[in-house]
Each structure stands twice: as C-alpha cells, then as structure tokens.
Coordinates of N, CA, C and O in Angstrom, one line a residue:
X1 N 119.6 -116.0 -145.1 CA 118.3 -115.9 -145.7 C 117.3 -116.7 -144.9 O 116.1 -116.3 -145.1
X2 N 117.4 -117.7 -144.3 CA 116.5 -118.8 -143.9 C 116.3 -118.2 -142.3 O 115.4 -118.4 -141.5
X3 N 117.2 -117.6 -142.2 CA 117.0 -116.8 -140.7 C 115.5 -115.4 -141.1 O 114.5 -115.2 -140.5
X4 N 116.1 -115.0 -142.1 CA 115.1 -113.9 -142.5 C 113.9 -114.5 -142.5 O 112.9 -114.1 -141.8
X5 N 114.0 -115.5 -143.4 CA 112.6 -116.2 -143.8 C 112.1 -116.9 -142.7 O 111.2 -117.6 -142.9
X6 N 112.5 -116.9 -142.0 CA 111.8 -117.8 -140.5 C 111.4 -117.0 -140.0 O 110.2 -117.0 -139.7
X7 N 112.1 -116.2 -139.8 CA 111.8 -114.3 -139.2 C 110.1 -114.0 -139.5 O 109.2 -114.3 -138.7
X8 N 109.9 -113.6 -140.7 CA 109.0 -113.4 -141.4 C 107.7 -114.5 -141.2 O 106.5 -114.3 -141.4
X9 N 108.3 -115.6 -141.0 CA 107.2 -116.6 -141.5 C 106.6 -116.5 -139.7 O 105.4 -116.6 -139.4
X10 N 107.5 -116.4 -138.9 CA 107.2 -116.4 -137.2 C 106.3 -114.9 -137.2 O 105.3 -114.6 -136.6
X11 N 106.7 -114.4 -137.8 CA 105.7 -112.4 -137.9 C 104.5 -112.7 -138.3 O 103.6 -112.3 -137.6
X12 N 104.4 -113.4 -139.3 CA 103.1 -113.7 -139.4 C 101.9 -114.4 -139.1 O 100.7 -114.3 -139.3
X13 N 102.9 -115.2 -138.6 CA 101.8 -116.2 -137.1 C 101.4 -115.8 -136.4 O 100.4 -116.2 -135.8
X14 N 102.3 -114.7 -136.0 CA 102.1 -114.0 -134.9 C 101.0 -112.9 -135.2 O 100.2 -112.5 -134.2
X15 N 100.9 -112.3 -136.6 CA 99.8 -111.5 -136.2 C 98.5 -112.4 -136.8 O 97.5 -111.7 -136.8
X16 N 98.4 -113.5 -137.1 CA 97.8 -114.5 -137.8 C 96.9 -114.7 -136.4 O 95.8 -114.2 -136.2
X17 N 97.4 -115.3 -135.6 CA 97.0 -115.5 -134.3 C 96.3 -114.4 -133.5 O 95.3 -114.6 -132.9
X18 N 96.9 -112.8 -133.8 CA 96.1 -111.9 -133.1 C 94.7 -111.3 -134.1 O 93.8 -110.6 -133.8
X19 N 95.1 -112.0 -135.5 CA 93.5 -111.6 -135.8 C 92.8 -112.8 -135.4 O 91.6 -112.4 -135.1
X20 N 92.9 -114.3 -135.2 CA 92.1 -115.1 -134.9 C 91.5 -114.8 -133.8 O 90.2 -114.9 -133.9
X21 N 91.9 -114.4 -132.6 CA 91.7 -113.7 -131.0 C 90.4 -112.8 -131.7 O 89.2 -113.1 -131.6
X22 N 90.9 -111.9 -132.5 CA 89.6 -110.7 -132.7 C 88.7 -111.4 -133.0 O 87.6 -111.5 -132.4
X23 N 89.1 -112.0 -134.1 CA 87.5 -112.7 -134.4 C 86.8 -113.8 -133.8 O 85.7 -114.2 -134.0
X24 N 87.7 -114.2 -132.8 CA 87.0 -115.1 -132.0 C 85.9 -114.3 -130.5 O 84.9 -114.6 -129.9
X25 N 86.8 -113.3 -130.7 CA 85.5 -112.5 -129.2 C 84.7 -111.9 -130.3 O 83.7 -112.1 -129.6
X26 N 84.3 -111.6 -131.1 CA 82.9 -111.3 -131.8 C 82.1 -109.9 -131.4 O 80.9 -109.8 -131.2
X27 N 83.2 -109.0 -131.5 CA 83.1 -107.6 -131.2 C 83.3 -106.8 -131.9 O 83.2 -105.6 -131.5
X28 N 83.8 -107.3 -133.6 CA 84.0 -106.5 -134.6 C 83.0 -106.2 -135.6 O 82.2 -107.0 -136.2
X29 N 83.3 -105.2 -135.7 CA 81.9 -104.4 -136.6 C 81.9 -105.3 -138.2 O 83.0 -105.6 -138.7
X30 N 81.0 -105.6 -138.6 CA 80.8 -107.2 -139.7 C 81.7 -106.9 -140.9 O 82.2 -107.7 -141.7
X31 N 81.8 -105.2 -140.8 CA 82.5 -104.9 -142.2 C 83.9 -104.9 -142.3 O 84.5 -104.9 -143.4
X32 N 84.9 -104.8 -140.4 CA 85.7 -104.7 -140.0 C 86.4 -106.4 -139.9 O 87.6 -106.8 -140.1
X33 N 84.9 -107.3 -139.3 CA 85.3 -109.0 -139.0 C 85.4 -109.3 -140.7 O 86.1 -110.3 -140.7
X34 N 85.2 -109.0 -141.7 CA 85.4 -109.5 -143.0 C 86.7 -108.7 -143.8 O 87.1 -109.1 -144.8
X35 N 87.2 -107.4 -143.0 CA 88.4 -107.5 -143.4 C 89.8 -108.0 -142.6 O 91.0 -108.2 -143.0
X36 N 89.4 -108.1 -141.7 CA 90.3 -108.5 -140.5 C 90.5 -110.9 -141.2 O 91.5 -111.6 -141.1
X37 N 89.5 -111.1 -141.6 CA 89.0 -112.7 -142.1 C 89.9 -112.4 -143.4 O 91.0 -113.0 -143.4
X38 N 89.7 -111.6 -144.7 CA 90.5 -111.8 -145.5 C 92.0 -111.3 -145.1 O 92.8 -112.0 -145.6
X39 N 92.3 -110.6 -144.5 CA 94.1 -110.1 -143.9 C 94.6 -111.8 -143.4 O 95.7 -112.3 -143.8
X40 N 93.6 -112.2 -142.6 CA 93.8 -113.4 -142.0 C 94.4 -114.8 -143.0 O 95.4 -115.5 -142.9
X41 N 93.1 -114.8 -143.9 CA 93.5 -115.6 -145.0 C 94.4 -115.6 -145.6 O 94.8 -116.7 -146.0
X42 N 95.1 -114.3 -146.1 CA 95.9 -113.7 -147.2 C 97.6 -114.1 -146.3 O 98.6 -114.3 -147.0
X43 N 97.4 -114.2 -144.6 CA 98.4 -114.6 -144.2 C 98.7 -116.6 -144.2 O 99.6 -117.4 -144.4
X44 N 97.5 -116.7 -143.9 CA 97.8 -118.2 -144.0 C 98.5 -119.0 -145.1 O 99.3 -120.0 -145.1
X45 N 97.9 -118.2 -146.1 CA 98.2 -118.5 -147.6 C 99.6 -118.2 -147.9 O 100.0 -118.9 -148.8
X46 N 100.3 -117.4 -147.3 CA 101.4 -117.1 -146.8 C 102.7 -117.8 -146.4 O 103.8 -118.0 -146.9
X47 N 102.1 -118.0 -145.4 CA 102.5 -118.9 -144.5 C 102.4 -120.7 -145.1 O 103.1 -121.6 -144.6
X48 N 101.7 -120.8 -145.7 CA 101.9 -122.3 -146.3 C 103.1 -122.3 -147.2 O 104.0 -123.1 -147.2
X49 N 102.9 -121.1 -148.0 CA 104.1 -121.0 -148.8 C 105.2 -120.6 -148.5 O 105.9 -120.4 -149.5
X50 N 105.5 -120.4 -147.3 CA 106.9 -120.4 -146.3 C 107.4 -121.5 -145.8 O 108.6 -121.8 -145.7
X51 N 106.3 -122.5 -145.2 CA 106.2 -123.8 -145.1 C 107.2 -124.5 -146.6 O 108.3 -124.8 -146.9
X52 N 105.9 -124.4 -147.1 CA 106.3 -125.2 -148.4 C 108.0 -125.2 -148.8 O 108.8 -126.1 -149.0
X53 N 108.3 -123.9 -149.0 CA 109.5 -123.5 -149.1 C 110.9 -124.5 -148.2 O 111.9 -125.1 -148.5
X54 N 110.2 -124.1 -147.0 CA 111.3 -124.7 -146.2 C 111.8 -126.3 -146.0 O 112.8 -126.9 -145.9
X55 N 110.3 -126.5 -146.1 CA 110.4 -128.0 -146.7 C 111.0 -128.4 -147.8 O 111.9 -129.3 -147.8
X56 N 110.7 -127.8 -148.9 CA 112.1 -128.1 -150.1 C 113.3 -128.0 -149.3 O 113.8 -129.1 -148.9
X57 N 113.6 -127.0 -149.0 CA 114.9 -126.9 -148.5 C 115.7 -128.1 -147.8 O 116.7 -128.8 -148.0
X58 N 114.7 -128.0 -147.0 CA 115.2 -129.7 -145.9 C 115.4 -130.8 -146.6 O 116.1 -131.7 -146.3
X59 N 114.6 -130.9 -147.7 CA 114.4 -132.4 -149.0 C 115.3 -132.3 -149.1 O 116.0 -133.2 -148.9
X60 N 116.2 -130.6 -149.8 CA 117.1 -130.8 -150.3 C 118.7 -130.9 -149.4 O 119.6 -131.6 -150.0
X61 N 118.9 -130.4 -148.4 CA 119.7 -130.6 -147.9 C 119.6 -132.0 -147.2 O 120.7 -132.3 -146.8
X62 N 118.8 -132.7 -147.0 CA 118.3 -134.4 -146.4 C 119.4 -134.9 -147.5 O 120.5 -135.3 -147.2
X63 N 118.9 -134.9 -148.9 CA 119.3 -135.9 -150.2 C 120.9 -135.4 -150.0 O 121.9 -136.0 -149.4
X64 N 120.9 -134.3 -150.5 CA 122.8 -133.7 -150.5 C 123.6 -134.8 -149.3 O 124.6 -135.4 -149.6
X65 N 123.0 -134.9 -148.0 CA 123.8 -135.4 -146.9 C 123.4 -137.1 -147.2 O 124.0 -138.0 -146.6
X66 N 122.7 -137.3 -147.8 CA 123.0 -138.8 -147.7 C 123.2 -139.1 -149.0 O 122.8 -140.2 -149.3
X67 N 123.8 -138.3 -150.3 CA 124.8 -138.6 -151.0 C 126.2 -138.4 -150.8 O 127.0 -139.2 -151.2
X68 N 126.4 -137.0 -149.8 CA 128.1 -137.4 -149.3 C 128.2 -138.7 -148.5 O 129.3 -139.3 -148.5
X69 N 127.1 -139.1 -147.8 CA 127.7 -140.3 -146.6 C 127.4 -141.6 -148.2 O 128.1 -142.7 -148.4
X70 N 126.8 -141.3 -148.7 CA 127.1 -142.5 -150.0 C 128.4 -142.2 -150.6 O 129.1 -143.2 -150.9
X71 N 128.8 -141.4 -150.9 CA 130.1 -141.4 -151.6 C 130.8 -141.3 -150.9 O 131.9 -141.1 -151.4
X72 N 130.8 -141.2 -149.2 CA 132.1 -141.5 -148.2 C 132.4 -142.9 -148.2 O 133.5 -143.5 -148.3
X73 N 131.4 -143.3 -148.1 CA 131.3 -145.1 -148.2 C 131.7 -145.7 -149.1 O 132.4 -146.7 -148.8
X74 N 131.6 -145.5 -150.3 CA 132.3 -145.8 -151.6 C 133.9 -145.8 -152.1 O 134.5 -144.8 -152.6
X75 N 134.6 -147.0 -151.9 CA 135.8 -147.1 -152.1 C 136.3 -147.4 -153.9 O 135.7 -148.3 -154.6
X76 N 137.1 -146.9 -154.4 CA 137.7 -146.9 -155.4 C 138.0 -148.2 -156.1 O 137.8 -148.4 -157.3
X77 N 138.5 -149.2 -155.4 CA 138.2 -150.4 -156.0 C 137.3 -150.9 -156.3 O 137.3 -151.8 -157.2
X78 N 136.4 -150.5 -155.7 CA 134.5 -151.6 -155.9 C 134.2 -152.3 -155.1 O 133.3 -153.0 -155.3
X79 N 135.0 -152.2 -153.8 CA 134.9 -152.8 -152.5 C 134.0 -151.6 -151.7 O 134.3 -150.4 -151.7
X80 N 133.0 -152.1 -151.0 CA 133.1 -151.1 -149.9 C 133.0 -151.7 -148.7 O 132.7 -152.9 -148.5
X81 N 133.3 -150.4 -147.4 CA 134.2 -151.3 -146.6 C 132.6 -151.9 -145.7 O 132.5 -153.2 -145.5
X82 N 131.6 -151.3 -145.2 CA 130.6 -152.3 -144.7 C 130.1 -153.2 -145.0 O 129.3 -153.8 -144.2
X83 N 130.5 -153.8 -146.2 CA 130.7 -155.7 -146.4 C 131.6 -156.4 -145.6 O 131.7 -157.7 -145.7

C-alpha cells in the first residue's frame, strides 16, 4: 500500500510541477491559466494529505520500535541489564 501511495503521491508532483512550468511561461489563455491554477491547487492539497498520512505512519512505526527496544531491555526481575 505505501508503495501505491508513494506511487501516487510522486504522480502528482509530477504533474503539479508541469502545471507550474505552464503557468510560469505566461502563454495561457486567462480562462485556461485559471483552470490549469485550480487543477494545480486541488493537487497540492493532495499532496499535503499524502504527506500528512505518511508522516503518521513513520510516528507510528518510530513509537512501535522504540517500544520493542524498551521491552527488549526490560528484564523480568526488575533489573535491567544497562545499569
């Protein structure tokens, strides 16, 4: 899934970037540069929220791995051994 969603979230950069190009040469007809600006937007907005997403993801896979290395550490008696 995170392969997909990377997939997707790289697709849209990618055409994110070729409407910025258009509207940066300033050759589109005003009614064409204002829908080519909202397509644009509608990806960015997108794209934060693929961000956002992935970021959870890492928070959450971050916390999970430094609860196993806490409870690798954690010995049964009440000793642990890095004291």
């Amino acid at each position: 899934m995170a392969d997909k969603q990377m997939t997707s979230l790289e697709e849209k950069l990618s055409e994110l970037e070729k409407l910025t190009v258009q509207l940066e040469e300033g050759k589109l007809p005003i009614d064409e540069a204002i829908a080519v600006y909202s397509r644009g937007m509608e990806l960015a907005v997108s794209c934060k929220q693929s961000l956002d997403s992935l970021s959870q993801r890492i928070q959450i896979a971050k916390k999970n791995a430094q609860e196993a290395i806490s409870l690798e550490n954690f010995e049964p008696n009440g000793s642990n051994s890095d004291l």
